[in-house]
PDB file of C-alpha atoms in Angstrom:
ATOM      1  CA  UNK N   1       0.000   0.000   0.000  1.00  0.00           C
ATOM      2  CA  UNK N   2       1.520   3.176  -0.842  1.00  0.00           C
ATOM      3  CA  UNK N   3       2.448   5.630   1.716  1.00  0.00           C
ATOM      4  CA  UNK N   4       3.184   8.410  -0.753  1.00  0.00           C
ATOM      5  CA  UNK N   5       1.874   9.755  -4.142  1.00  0.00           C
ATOM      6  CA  UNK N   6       3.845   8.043  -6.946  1.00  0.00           C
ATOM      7  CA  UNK N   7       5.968   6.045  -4.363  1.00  0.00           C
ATOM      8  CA  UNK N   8       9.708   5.601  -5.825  1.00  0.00           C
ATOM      9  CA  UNK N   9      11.398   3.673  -2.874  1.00  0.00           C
ATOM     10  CA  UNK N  10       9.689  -0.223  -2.015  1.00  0.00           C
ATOM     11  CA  UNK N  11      11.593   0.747   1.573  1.00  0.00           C
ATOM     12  CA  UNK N  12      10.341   3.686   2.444  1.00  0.00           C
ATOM     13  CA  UNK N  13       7.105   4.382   0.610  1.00  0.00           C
ATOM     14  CA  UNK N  14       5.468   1.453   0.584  1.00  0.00           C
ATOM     15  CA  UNK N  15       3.622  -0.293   3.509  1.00  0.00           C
ATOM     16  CA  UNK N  16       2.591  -3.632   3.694  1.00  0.00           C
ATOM     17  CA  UNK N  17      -0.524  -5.064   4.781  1.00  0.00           C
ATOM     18  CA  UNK N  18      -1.630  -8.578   5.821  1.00  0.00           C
ATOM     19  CA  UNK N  19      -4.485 -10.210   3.629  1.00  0.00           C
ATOM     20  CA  UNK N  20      -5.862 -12.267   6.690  1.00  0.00           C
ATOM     21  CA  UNK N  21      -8.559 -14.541   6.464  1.00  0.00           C
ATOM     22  CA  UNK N  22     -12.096 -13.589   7.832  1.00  0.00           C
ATOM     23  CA  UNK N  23     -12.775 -15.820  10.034  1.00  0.00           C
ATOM     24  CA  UNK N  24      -9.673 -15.632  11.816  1.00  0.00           C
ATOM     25  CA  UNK N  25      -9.968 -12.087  11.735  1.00  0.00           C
ATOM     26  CA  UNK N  26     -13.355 -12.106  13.736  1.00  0.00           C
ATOM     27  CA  UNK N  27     -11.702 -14.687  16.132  1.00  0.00           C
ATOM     28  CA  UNK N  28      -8.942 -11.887  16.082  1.00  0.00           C
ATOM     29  CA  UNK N  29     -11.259  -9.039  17.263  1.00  0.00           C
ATOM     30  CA  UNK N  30     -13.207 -11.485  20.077  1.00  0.00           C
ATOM     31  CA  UNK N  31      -9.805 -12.246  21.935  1.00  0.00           C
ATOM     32  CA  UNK N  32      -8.654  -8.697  21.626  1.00  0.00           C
ATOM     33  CA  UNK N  33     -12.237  -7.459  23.499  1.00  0.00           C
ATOM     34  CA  UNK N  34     -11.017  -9.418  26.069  1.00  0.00           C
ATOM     35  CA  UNK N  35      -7.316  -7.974  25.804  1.00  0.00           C
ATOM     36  CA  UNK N  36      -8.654  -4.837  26.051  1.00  0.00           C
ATOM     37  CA  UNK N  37     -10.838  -5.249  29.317  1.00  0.00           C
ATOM     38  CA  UNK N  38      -7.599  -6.222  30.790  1.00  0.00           C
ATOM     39  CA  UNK N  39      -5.877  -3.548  29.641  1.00  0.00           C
ATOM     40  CA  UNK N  40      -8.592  -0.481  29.680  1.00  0.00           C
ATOM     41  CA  UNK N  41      -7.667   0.450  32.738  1.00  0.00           C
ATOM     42  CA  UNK N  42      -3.975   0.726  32.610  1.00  0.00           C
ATOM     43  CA  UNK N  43      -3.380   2.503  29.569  1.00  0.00           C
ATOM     44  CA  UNK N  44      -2.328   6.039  29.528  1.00  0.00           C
ATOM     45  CA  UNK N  45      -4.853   8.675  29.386  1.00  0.00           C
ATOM     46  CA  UNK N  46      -3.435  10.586  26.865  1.00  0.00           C
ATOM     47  CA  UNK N  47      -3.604   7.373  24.727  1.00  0.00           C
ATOM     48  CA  UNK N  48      -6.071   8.375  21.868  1.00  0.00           C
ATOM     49  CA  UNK N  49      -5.427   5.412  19.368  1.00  0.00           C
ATOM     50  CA  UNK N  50      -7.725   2.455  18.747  1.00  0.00           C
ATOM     51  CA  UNK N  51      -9.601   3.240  21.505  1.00  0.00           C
ATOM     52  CA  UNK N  52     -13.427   3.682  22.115  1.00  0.00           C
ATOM     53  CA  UNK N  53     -14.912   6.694  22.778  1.00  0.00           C
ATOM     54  CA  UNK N  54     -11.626   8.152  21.513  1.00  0.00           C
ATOM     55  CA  UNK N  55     -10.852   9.391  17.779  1.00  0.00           C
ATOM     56  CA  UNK N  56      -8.022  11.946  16.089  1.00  0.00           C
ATOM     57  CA  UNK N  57     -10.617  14.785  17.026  1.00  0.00           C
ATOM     58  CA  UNK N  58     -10.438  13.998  20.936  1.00  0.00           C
ATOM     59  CA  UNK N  59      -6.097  14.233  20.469  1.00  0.00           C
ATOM     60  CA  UNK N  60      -6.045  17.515  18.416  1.00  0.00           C
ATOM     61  CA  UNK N  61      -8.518  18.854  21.125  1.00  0.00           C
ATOM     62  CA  UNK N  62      -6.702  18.003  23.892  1.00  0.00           C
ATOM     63  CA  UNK N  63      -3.174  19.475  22.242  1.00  0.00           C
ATOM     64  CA  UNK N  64      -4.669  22.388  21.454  1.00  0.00           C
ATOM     65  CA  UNK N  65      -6.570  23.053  24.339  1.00  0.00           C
ATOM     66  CA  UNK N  66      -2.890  22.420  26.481  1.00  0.00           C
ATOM     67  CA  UNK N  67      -1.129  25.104  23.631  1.00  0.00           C
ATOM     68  CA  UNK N  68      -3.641  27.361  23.586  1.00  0.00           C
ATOM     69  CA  UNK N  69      -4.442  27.526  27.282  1.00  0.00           C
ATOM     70  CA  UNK N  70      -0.497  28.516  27.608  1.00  0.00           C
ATOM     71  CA  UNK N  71      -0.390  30.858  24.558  1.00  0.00           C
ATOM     72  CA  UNK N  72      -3.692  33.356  26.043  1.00  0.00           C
ATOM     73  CA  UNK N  73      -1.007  33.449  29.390  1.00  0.00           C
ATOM     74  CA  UNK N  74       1.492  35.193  27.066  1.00  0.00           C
ATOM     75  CA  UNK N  75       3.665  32.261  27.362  1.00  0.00           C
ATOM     76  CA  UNK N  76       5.428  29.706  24.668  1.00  0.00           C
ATOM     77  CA  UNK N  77       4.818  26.047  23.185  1.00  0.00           C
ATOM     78  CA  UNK N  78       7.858  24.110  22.517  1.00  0.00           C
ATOM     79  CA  UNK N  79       6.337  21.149  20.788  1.00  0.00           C
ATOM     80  CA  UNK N  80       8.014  17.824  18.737  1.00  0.00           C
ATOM     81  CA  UNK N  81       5.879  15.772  16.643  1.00  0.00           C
ATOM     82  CA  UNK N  82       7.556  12.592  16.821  1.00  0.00           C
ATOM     83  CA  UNK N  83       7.892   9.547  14.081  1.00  0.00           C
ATOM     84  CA  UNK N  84       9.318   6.313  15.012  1.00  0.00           C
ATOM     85  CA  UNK N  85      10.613   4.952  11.948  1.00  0.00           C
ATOM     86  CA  UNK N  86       8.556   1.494  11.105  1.00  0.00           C
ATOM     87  CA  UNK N  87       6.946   0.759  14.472  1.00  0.00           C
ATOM     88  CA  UNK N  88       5.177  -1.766  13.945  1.00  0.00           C
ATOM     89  CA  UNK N  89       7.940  -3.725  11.966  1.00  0.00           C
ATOM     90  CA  UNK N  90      10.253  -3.439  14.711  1.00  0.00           C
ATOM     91  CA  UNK N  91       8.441  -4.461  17.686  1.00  0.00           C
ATOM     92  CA  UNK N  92      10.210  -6.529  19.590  1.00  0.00           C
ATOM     93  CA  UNK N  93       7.686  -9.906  20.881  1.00  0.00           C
ATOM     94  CA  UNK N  94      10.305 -10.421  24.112  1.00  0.00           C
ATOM     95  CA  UNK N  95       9.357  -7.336  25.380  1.00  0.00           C
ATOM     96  CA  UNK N  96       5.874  -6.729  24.337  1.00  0.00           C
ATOM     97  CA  UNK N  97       5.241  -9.789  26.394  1.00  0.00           C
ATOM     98  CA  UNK N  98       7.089  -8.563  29.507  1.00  0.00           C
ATOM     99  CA  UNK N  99       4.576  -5.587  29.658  1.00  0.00           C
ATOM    100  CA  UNK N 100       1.868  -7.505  29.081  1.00  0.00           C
ATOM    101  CA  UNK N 101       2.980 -10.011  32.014  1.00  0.00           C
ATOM    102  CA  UNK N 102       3.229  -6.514  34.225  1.00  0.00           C
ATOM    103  CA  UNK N 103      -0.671  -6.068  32.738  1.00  0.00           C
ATOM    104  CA  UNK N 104      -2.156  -8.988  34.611  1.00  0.00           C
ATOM    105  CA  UNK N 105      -2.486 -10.297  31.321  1.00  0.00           C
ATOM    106  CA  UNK N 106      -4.363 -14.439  31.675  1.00  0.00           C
ATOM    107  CA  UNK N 107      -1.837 -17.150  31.520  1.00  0.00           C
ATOM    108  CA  UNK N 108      -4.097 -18.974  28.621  1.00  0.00           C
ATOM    109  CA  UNK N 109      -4.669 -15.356  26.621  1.00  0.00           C
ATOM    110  CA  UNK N 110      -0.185 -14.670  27.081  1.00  0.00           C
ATOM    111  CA  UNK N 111      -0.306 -18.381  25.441  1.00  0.00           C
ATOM    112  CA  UNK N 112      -2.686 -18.113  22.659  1.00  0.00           C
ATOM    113  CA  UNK N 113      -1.026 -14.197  21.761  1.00  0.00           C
ATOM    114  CA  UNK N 114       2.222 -16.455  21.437  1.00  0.00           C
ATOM    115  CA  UNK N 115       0.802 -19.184  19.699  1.00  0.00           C
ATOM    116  CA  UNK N 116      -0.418 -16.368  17.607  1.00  0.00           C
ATOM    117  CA  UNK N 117       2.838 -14.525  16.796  1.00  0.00           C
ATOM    118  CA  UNK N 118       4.937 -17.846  16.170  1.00  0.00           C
ATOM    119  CA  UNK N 119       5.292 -19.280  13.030  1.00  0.00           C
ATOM    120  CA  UNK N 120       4.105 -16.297  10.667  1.00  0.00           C
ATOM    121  CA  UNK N 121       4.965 -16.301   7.538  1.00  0.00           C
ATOM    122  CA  UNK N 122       4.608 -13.366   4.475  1.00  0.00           C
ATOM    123  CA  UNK N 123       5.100 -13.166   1.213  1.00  0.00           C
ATOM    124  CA  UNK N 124       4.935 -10.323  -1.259  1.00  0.00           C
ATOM    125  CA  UNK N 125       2.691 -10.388  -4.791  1.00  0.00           C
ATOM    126  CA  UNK N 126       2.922  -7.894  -7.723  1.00  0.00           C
ATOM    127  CA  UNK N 127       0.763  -8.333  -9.920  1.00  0.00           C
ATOM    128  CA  UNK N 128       0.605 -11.834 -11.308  1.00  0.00           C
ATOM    129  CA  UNK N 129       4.199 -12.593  -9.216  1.00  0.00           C
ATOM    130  CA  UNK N 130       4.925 -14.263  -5.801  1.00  0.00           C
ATOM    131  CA  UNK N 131       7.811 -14.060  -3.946  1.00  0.00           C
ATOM    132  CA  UNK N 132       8.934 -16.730  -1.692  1.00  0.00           C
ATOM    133  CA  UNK N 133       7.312 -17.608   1.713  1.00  0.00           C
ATOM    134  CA  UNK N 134       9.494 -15.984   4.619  1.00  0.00           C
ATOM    135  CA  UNK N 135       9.168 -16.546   8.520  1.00  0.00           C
ATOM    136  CA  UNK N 136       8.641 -13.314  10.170  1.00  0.00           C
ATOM    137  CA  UNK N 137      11.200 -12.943  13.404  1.00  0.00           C
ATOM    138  CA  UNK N 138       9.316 -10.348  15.421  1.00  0.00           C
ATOM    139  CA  UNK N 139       7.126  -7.375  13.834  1.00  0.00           C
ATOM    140  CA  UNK N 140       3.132  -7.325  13.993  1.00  0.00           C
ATOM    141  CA  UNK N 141       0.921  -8.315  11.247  1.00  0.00           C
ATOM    142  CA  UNK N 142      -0.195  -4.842   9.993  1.00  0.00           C
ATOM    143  CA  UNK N 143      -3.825  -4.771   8.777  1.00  0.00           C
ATOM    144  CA  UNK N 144      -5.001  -6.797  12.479  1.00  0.00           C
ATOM    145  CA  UNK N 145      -6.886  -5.976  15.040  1.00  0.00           C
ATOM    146  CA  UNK N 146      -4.205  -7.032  17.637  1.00  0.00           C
ATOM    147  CA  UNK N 147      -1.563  -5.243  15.941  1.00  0.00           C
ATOM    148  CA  UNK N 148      -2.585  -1.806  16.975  1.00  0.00           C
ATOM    149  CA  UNK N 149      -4.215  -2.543  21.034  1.00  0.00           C
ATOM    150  CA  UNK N 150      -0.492  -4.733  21.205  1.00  0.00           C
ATOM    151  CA  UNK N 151       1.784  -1.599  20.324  1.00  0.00           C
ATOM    152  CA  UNK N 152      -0.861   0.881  22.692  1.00  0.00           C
ATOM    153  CA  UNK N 153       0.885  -1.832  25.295  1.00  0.00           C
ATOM    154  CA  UNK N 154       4.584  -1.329  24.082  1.00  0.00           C
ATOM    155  CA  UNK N 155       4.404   2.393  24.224  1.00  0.00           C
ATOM    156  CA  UNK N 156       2.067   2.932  27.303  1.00  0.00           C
ATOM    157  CA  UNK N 157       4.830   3.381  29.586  1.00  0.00           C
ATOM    158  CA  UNK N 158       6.486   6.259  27.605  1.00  0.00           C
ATOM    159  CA  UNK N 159       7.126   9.110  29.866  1.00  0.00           C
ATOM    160  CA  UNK N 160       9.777  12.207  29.115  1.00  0.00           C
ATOM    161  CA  UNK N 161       9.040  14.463  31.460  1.00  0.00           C
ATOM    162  CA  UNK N 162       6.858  16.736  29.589  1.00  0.00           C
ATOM    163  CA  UNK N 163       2.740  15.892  28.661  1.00  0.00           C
ATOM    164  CA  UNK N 164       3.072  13.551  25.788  1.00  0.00           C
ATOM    165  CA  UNK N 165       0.006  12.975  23.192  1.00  0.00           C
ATOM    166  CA  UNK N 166       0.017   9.603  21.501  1.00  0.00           C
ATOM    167  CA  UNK N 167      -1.943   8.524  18.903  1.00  0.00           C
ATOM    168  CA  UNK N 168      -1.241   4.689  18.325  1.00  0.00           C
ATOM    169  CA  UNK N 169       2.426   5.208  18.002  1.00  0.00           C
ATOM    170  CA  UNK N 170       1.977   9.093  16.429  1.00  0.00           C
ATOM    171  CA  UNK N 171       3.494  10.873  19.818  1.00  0.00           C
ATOM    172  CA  UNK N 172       3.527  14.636  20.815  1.00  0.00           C
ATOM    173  CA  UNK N 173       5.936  16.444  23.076  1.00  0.00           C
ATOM    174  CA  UNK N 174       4.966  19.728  24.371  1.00  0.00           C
ATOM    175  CA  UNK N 175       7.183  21.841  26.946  1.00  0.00           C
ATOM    176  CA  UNK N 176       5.021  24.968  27.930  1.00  0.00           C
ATOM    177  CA  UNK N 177       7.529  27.899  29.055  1.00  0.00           C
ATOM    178  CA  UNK N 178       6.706  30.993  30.904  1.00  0.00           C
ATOM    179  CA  UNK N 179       8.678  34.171  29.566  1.00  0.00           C
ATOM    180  CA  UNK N 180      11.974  34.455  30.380  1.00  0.00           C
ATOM    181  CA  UNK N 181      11.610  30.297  31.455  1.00  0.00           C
ATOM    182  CA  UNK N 182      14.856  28.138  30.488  1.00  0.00           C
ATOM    183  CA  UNK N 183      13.693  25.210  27.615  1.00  0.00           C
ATOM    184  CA  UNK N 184      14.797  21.608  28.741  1.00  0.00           C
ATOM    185  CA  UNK N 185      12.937  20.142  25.178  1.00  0.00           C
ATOM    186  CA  UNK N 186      16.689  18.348  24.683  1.00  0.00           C
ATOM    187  CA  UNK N 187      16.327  16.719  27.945  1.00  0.00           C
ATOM    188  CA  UNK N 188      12.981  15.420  26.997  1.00  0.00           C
ATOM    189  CA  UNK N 189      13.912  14.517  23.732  1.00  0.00           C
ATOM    190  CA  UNK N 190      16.979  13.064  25.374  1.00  0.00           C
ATOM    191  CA  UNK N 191      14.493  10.698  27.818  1.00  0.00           C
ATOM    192  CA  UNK N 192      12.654   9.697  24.233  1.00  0.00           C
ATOM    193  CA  UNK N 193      15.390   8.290  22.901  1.00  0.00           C
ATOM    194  CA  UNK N 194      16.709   6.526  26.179  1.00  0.00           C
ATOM    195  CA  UNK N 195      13.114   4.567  25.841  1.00  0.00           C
ATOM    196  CA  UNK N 196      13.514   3.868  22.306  1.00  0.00           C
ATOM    197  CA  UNK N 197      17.484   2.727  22.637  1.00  0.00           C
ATOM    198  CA  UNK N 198      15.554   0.513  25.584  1.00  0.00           C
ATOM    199  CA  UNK N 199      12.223  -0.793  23.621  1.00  0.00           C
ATOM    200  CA  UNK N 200      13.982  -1.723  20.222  1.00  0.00           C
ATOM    201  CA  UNK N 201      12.679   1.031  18.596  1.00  0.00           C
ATOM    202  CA  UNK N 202      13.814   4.204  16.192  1.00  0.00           C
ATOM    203  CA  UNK N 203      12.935   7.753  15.427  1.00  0.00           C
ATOM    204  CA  UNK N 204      12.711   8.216  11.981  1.00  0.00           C
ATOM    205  CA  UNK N 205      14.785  12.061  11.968  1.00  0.00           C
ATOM    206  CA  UNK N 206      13.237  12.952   8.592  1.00  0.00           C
ATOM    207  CA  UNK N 207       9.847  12.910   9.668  1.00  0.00           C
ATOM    208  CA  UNK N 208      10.057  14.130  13.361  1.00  0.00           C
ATOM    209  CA  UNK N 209       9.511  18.026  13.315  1.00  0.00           C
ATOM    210  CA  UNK N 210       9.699  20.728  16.408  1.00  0.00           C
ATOM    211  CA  UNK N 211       7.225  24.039  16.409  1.00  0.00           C
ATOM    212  CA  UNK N 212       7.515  26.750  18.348  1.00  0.00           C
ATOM    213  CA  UNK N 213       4.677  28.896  19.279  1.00  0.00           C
ATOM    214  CA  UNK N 214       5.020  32.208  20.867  1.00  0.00           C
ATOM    215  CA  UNK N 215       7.484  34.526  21.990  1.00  0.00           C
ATOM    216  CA  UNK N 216      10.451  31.926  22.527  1.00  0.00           C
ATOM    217  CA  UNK N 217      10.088  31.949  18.668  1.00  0.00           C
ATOM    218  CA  UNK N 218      12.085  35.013  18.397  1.00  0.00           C
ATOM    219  CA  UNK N 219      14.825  33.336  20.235  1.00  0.00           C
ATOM    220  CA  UNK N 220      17.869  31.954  18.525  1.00  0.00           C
ATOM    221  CA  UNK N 221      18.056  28.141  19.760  1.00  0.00           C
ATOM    222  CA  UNK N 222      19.944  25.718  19.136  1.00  0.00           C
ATOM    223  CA  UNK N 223      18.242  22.819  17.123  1.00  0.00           C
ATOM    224  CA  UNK N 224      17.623  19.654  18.317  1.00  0.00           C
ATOM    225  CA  UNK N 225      19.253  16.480  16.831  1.00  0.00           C
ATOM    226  CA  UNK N 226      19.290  12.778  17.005  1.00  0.00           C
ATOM    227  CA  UNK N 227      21.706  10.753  16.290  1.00  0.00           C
ATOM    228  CA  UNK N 228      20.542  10.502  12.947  1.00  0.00           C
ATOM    229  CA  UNK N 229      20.568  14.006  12.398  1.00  0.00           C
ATOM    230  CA  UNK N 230      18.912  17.736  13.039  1.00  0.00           C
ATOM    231  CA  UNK N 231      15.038  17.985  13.827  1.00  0.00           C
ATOM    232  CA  UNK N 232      13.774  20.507  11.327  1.00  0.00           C
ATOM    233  CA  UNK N 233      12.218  23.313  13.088  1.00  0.00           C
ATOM    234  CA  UNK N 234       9.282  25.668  12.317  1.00  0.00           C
ATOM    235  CA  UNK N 235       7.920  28.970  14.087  1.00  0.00           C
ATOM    236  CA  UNK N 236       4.928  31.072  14.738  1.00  0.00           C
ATOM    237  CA  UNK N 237       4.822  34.312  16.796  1.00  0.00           C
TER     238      UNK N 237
END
């Protein structure tokens, strides 16, 4: 499935997506109810992603609301929109299970979710052609019910030290800075990638972007980086 218009790159424009069957599918989405009853609770509240009761319009009202509230006090929004580069592809099933032993998760539901991750295997058509059948390692099917509610697990204990908006595995950082306040953005950019480095995941530089609302906009920072490169930056008095 294309991620871009008039994708040139199979890598990076293209995303897959699993053709499952339907009945295992509905199966799929009775099992994950009961994930999710489990889970409901626990899951953080900022956590607007394949959730009910909870959409895109409930996360852009709530960042908004937190920007704007700080912007009518004559104060600043440091904000980073962050992309982690293939998250679903690189989730790692050792440690997805270790949270969702910490979740209170059912023995029998841990050993069906395994049953249901081992022995995968994909294979890629174009057009009339087939490519060989390959095992899959780790990863989550994409185009699953479980695929989603499983990474709202992985990424539920994601804390910087600043509010953070998620959206599945879309996340937000906003630092809100009363005038003449120092920014510490680096340091919670810093704790980010300390809990990607520790989760198996990466930020994908190229997509991440930083905004700056305000009057801090006027001020010459420095930019922030990883260690893939420079965030670019954008500004609005």
């Amino acid at each position: 499935m294309p991620k871009t218009h008039q994708p040139t790159s199979i890598q990076d424009h293209l995303r897959p997506i699993s053709l499952l069957p339907t009945i295992s599918k509905v199966f799929e989405s009775i099992v994950g109810q009961w994930f999710l009853s489990v889970l409901e609770p626990s899951l953080d509240n900022c956590q607007f992603g394949c959730r009910k009761r909870r959409s895109t319009v409930h996360a852009l009202t709530a960042i908004l609301h937190t920007w704007m509230s700080s912007l009518d006090s004559g104060n600043s929004v440091r904000t980073v929109f962050v992309d982690f580069r293939k998250a679903f592809d690189l989730v790692n099933h050792n440690i997805l299970f270790s949270k969702l032993m910490k979740n209170n998760i059912p023995h029998f539901l841990l050993r069906w979710f395994g049953s249901y991750l081992t022995g995968r295997q994909q294979r890629v058509r174009t057009s009339q052609s087939l490519s060989f059948w390959k095992e899959l390692k780790g990863a989550r099917p994409q185009g699953s019910w479980l695929g989603p509610l499983s990474f709202l697990v992985l990424i539920n204990d994601l804390s910087t030290g600043c509010p953070v908006h998620k959206y599945v595995d879309d996340t937000t950082l906003t630092e809100l800075l009363p005038k003449h306040a120092k920014t510490k953005m680096s340091t919670f950019l810093s704790n980010l990638l300390s809990w990607a480095n520790e989760n198996d995941m990466e930020i994908n530089t190229t997509k991440t972007k930083e905004i700056i609302l305000g009057p801090l906009a006027r001020s010459n920072l420095p930019f922030l980086s990883t260690p893939t490169g420079t965030i670019e930056r954008n500004y609005f008095l």
